[in-house]
Coordinates of C-alpha atoms in Angstrom, one line a residue:
S1 CA 25.4 48.9 -33.3
V2 CA 23.6 49.9 -30.1
L3 CA 20.6 47.9 -31.1
C4 CA 22.8 44.8 -31.6
L5 CA 24.4 45.2 -28.2
F6 CA 21.0 45.7 -26.6
F7 CA 19.7 42.5 -28.3
F8 CA 22.9 40.6 -27.3
F9 CA 22.5 41.6 -23.7
F10 CA 19.1 40.1 -23.4
Q11 CA 20.0 37.0 -25.2
A12 CA 22.9 36.5 -22.8
E13 CA 20.5 37.1 -19.9
D14 CA 18.1 34.6 -21.2
G15 CA 20.8 32.1 -21.6
I16 CA 21.9 32.5 -18.0
R17 CA 18.3 32.2 -16.8
D18 CA 17.8 29.0 -18.9
A19 CA 21.0 27.4 -17.5
Q20 CA 19.8 28.2 -14.0
E21 CA 16.4 26.6 -14.7
S22 CA 18.1 23.5 -16.2
R23 CA 20.1 23.1 -13.0
G24 CA 17.0 23.4 -11.0
L25 CA 15.1 20.8 -13.0
G26 CA 18.2 18.5 -12.8
D27 CA 17.9 18.7 -9.0
V28 CA 14.2 17.9 -9.3
Y29 CA 14.8 14.9 -11.5
K30 CA 17.6 13.6 -9.2
R31 CA 15.3 13.8 -6.2
Q32 CA 12.5 12.0 -8.1
Y33 CA 14.9 9.2 -9.2
Q34 CA 16.1 8.8 -5.6
R35 CA 12.6 8.7 -4.4
R36 CA 11.7 6.1 -7.0
V37 CA 14.7 4.0 -5.8
R38 CA 13.6 4.1 -2.3
D39 CA 10.0 3.3 -3.3
V40 CA 11.2 0.2 -5.3
S41 CA 13.4 -1.0 -2.4
R42 CA 10.5 -0.6 0.0
L43 CA 8.2 -2.6 -2.2
A44 CA 10.8 -5.4 -2.7
M45 CA 10.8 -6.0 1.0
W46 CA 7.1 -7.1 0.9
R47 CA 7.3 -9.8 -1.7
Q48 CA 7.7 -12.9 0.6
A49 CA 5.2 -14.7 2.8
R50 CA 7.3 -14.2 5.9
D51 CA 6.7 -10.4 5.7
Y52 CA 3.1 -10.8 6.7
P53 CA 2.2 -12.0 10.3
H54 CA -1.5 -12.3 9.8
W55 CA -3.3 -14.6 7.3
M56 CA -6.8 -15.5 6.4
N57 CA -8.5 -17.5 3.6
I58 CA -11.1 -16.2 1.3
Q59 CA -12.9 -18.3 -1.3
S60 CA -12.7 -16.8 -4.7
R61 CA -15.9 -16.6 -6.7
W62 CA -16.9 -17.7 -10.2
S63 CA -17.5 -14.0 -11.1
D64 CA -13.9 -13.0 -10.1
N65 CA -12.6 -14.4 -13.4
D66 CA -12.6 -12.1 -16.4
L67 CA -12.6 -12.7 -20.0
Y68 CA -9.0 -13.9 -19.9
G69 CA -9.7 -16.6 -17.4
H70 CA -7.9 -15.1 -14.4
M71 CA -9.0 -12.9 -11.5
N72 CA -9.5 -9.3 -12.6
N73 CA -6.8 -7.0 -11.2
A74 CA -9.2 -4.6 -9.8
L75 CA -10.5 -7.2 -7.3
A76 CA -7.3 -6.8 -5.3
Y77 CA -8.8 -4.1 -3.3
H78 CA -11.9 -6.2 -2.5
Y79 CA -9.7 -8.7 -0.9
F80 CA -7.6 -6.0 0.8
D81 CA -10.7 -4.5 2.4
A82 CA -12.2 -7.8 3.4
C83 CA -9.0 -9.0 5.3
T84 CA -8.3 -5.6 6.9
N85 CA -11.8 -5.0 8.1
H86 CA -12.2 -8.5 9.4
F87 CA -9.0 -8.0 11.4
L88 CA -10.2 -4.7 12.8
F89 CA -13.6 -6.2 13.7
D90 CA -12.2 -9.5 15.1
K91 CA -9.0 -8.4 16.9
V92 CA -9.8 -4.7 17.8
G93 CA -13.6 -4.9 18.2
M94 CA -14.0 -1.9 15.9
R95 CA -17.6 -1.1 14.9
P96 CA -17.6 2.0 12.6
N97 CA -21.3 2.7 12.9
H98 CA -21.5 2.5 16.7
P99 CA -21.4 5.6 18.8
G100 CA -17.9 6.5 19.9
H101 CA -16.1 4.2 17.4
P102 CA -14.0 5.9 14.7
R103 CA -14.5 5.4 11.0
H104 CA -11.7 4.7 8.5
L105 CA -11.2 6.1 5.1
V106 CA -8.8 4.9 2.4
V107 CA -6.7 7.8 1.2
E108 CA -4.0 6.0 -0.8
S109 CA -3.6 2.6 -2.4
Q110 CA -1.3 0.7 -4.8
C111 CA -0.9 -3.0 -6.0
E112 CA 1.7 -4.9 -7.9
Y113 CA 0.9 -8.1 -9.8
F114 CA 3.6 -10.9 -10.1
A115 CA 1.4 -14.0 -10.8
Q116 CA -2.1 -14.8 -11.9
L117 CA -4.8 -15.8 -9.6
S118 CA -8.2 -17.4 -10.5
Y119 CA -11.3 -19.1 -9.4
P120 CA -11.8 -21.8 -8.0
S121 CA -8.7 -21.4 -5.9
V122 CA -9.0 -20.2 -2.3
I123 CA -7.2 -16.8 -1.9
R124 CA -4.8 -16.6 0.9
V125 CA -4.6 -12.9 2.2
G126 CA -1.6 -11.8 4.2
L127 CA -1.7 -8.6 6.3
G128 CA 0.9 -6.5 7.9
I129 CA 1.6 -2.9 9.0
E130 CA 4.4 -0.9 7.4
K131 CA 3.8 2.4 9.3
L132 CA 1.6 3.2 12.3
G133 CA 0.8 6.9 12.8
K134 CA -1.1 9.0 15.2
S135 CA -4.4 8.5 13.4
S136 CA -3.4 6.6 10.3
V137 CA -2.1 3.1 9.3
R138 CA -0.2 2.1 6.2
W139 CA -1.3 -1.6 5.7
R140 CA 0.7 -4.1 3.6
V141 CA -1.5 -6.8 2.0
A142 CA -0.5 -9.8 -0.1
L143 CA -2.6 -12.3 -2.1
C144 CA -1.5 -15.9 -2.8
D145 CA -3.0 -19.0 -4.4
G146 CA -4.2 -21.3 -1.6
G147 CA -5.2 -24.1 -3.9
L148 CA -8.6 -25.7 -4.5
N149 CA -9.3 -26.3 -0.8
G150 CA -7.0 -23.7 0.8
S151 CA -4.5 -26.5 1.6
V152 CA -1.5 -24.6 0.1
E153 CA 0.3 -22.4 2.6
Q154 CA 3.0 -20.0 1.6
K155 CA 5.8 -19.8 4.1
G156 CA 9.2 -18.2 4.6
D157 CA 10.7 -17.2 1.2
D158 CA 7.7 -18.2 -0.9
P159 CA 6.8 -15.3 -3.2
V160 CA 3.4 -13.7 -3.1
A161 CA 1.3 -13.3 -6.2
W162 CA 0.0 -9.8 -5.6
A163 CA 1.3 -7.3 -3.2
G164 CA 0.1 -3.8 -2.4
Y165 CA -0.6 -1.3 0.4
F166 CA -3.2 1.1 1.3
V167 CA -3.5 3.9 3.9
H168 CA -6.4 4.1 6.5
V169 CA -7.0 7.4 8.1
F170 CA -9.3 7.1 11.2
I171 CA -11.8 9.9 11.7
D172 CA -14.4 10.8 14.3
G173 CA -17.8 9.6 13.1
E174 CA -19.4 12.9 14.2
T175 CA -16.9 15.7 13.4
G176 CA -15.1 14.0 10.5
K177 CA -11.7 15.1 12.0
P178 CA -8.8 12.7 12.5
S179 CA -9.2 10.5 15.4
P180 CA -6.1 9.4 17.4
I181 CA -5.6 5.6 17.6
S182 CA -5.5 4.8 21.3
G183 CA -6.2 2.3 24.0
R184 CA -6.7 -1.4 23.0
F185 CA -6.8 -0.3 19.4
R186 CA -3.3 1.0 19.4
E187 CA -2.0 -1.9 21.5
V188 CA -3.1 -4.4 18.8
L189 CA -1.8 -2.4 16.0
E190 CA 1.6 -1.8 17.7
E191 CA 1.9 -5.5 18.3
M192 CA 1.5 -6.3 14.7
S193 CA 3.7 -3.4 13.5
A194 CA 6.5 -4.8 15.8
Q195 CA 6.2 -8.1 14.1
C196 CA 6.3 -6.6 10.6
A197 CA 10.0 -5.6 10.2
P198 CA 10.3 -7.2 6.7
G199 CA 11.9 -10.7 7.0
N200 CA 11.1 -10.9 10.8
C201 CA 7.4 -12.1 10.6
E202 CA 8.1 -15.6 11.8
K203 CA 5.1 -16.0 14.1
Q204 CA 2.0 -15.9 11.9
S205 CA -1.7 -15.9 12.9
K206 CA -4.5 -17.4 10.9
L207 CA -8.2 -17.0 10.6

């Protein structure tokens, strides 16, 4: 009898503990769900051409197409890098290998695909800023089909084909520590960031 009571006591205690753990996991799942909803909502705001104030054309290459006849998904980041770095070099005057100039590292990236792209189309790349931090930038980048000669320009509500983001952290070239974005560099990025409230990018620049 004593043994049974002893066993029942620990079973009850285990049951209470399991219930407490379940409530804890429920809270975790709820927070994860809410975070996913926020992420989806945020992504949905960057699916139209008007959300990107800066555009440039890049000619696709024969080698961009894969076995299925369309541009391989992994190439999104080649175009992301090309557009962003050209913007930094052209508009900011950034030179990563020059003394006194910061370097930038990609620490996070993501891309969504809504339509196929392929050679020989010119790829129109849209660029914007979602968040500007002290030493980091969350870029928003979109890819669109510009047609054979780049004559197709997406505007306003026109949907983009590929949309993604990546985060640059700027570091000191010598110490490797985060380097604050300042001076002319910050002025240019702040100007773009101000234009990039989703739906408000009416003035677009082109290269």
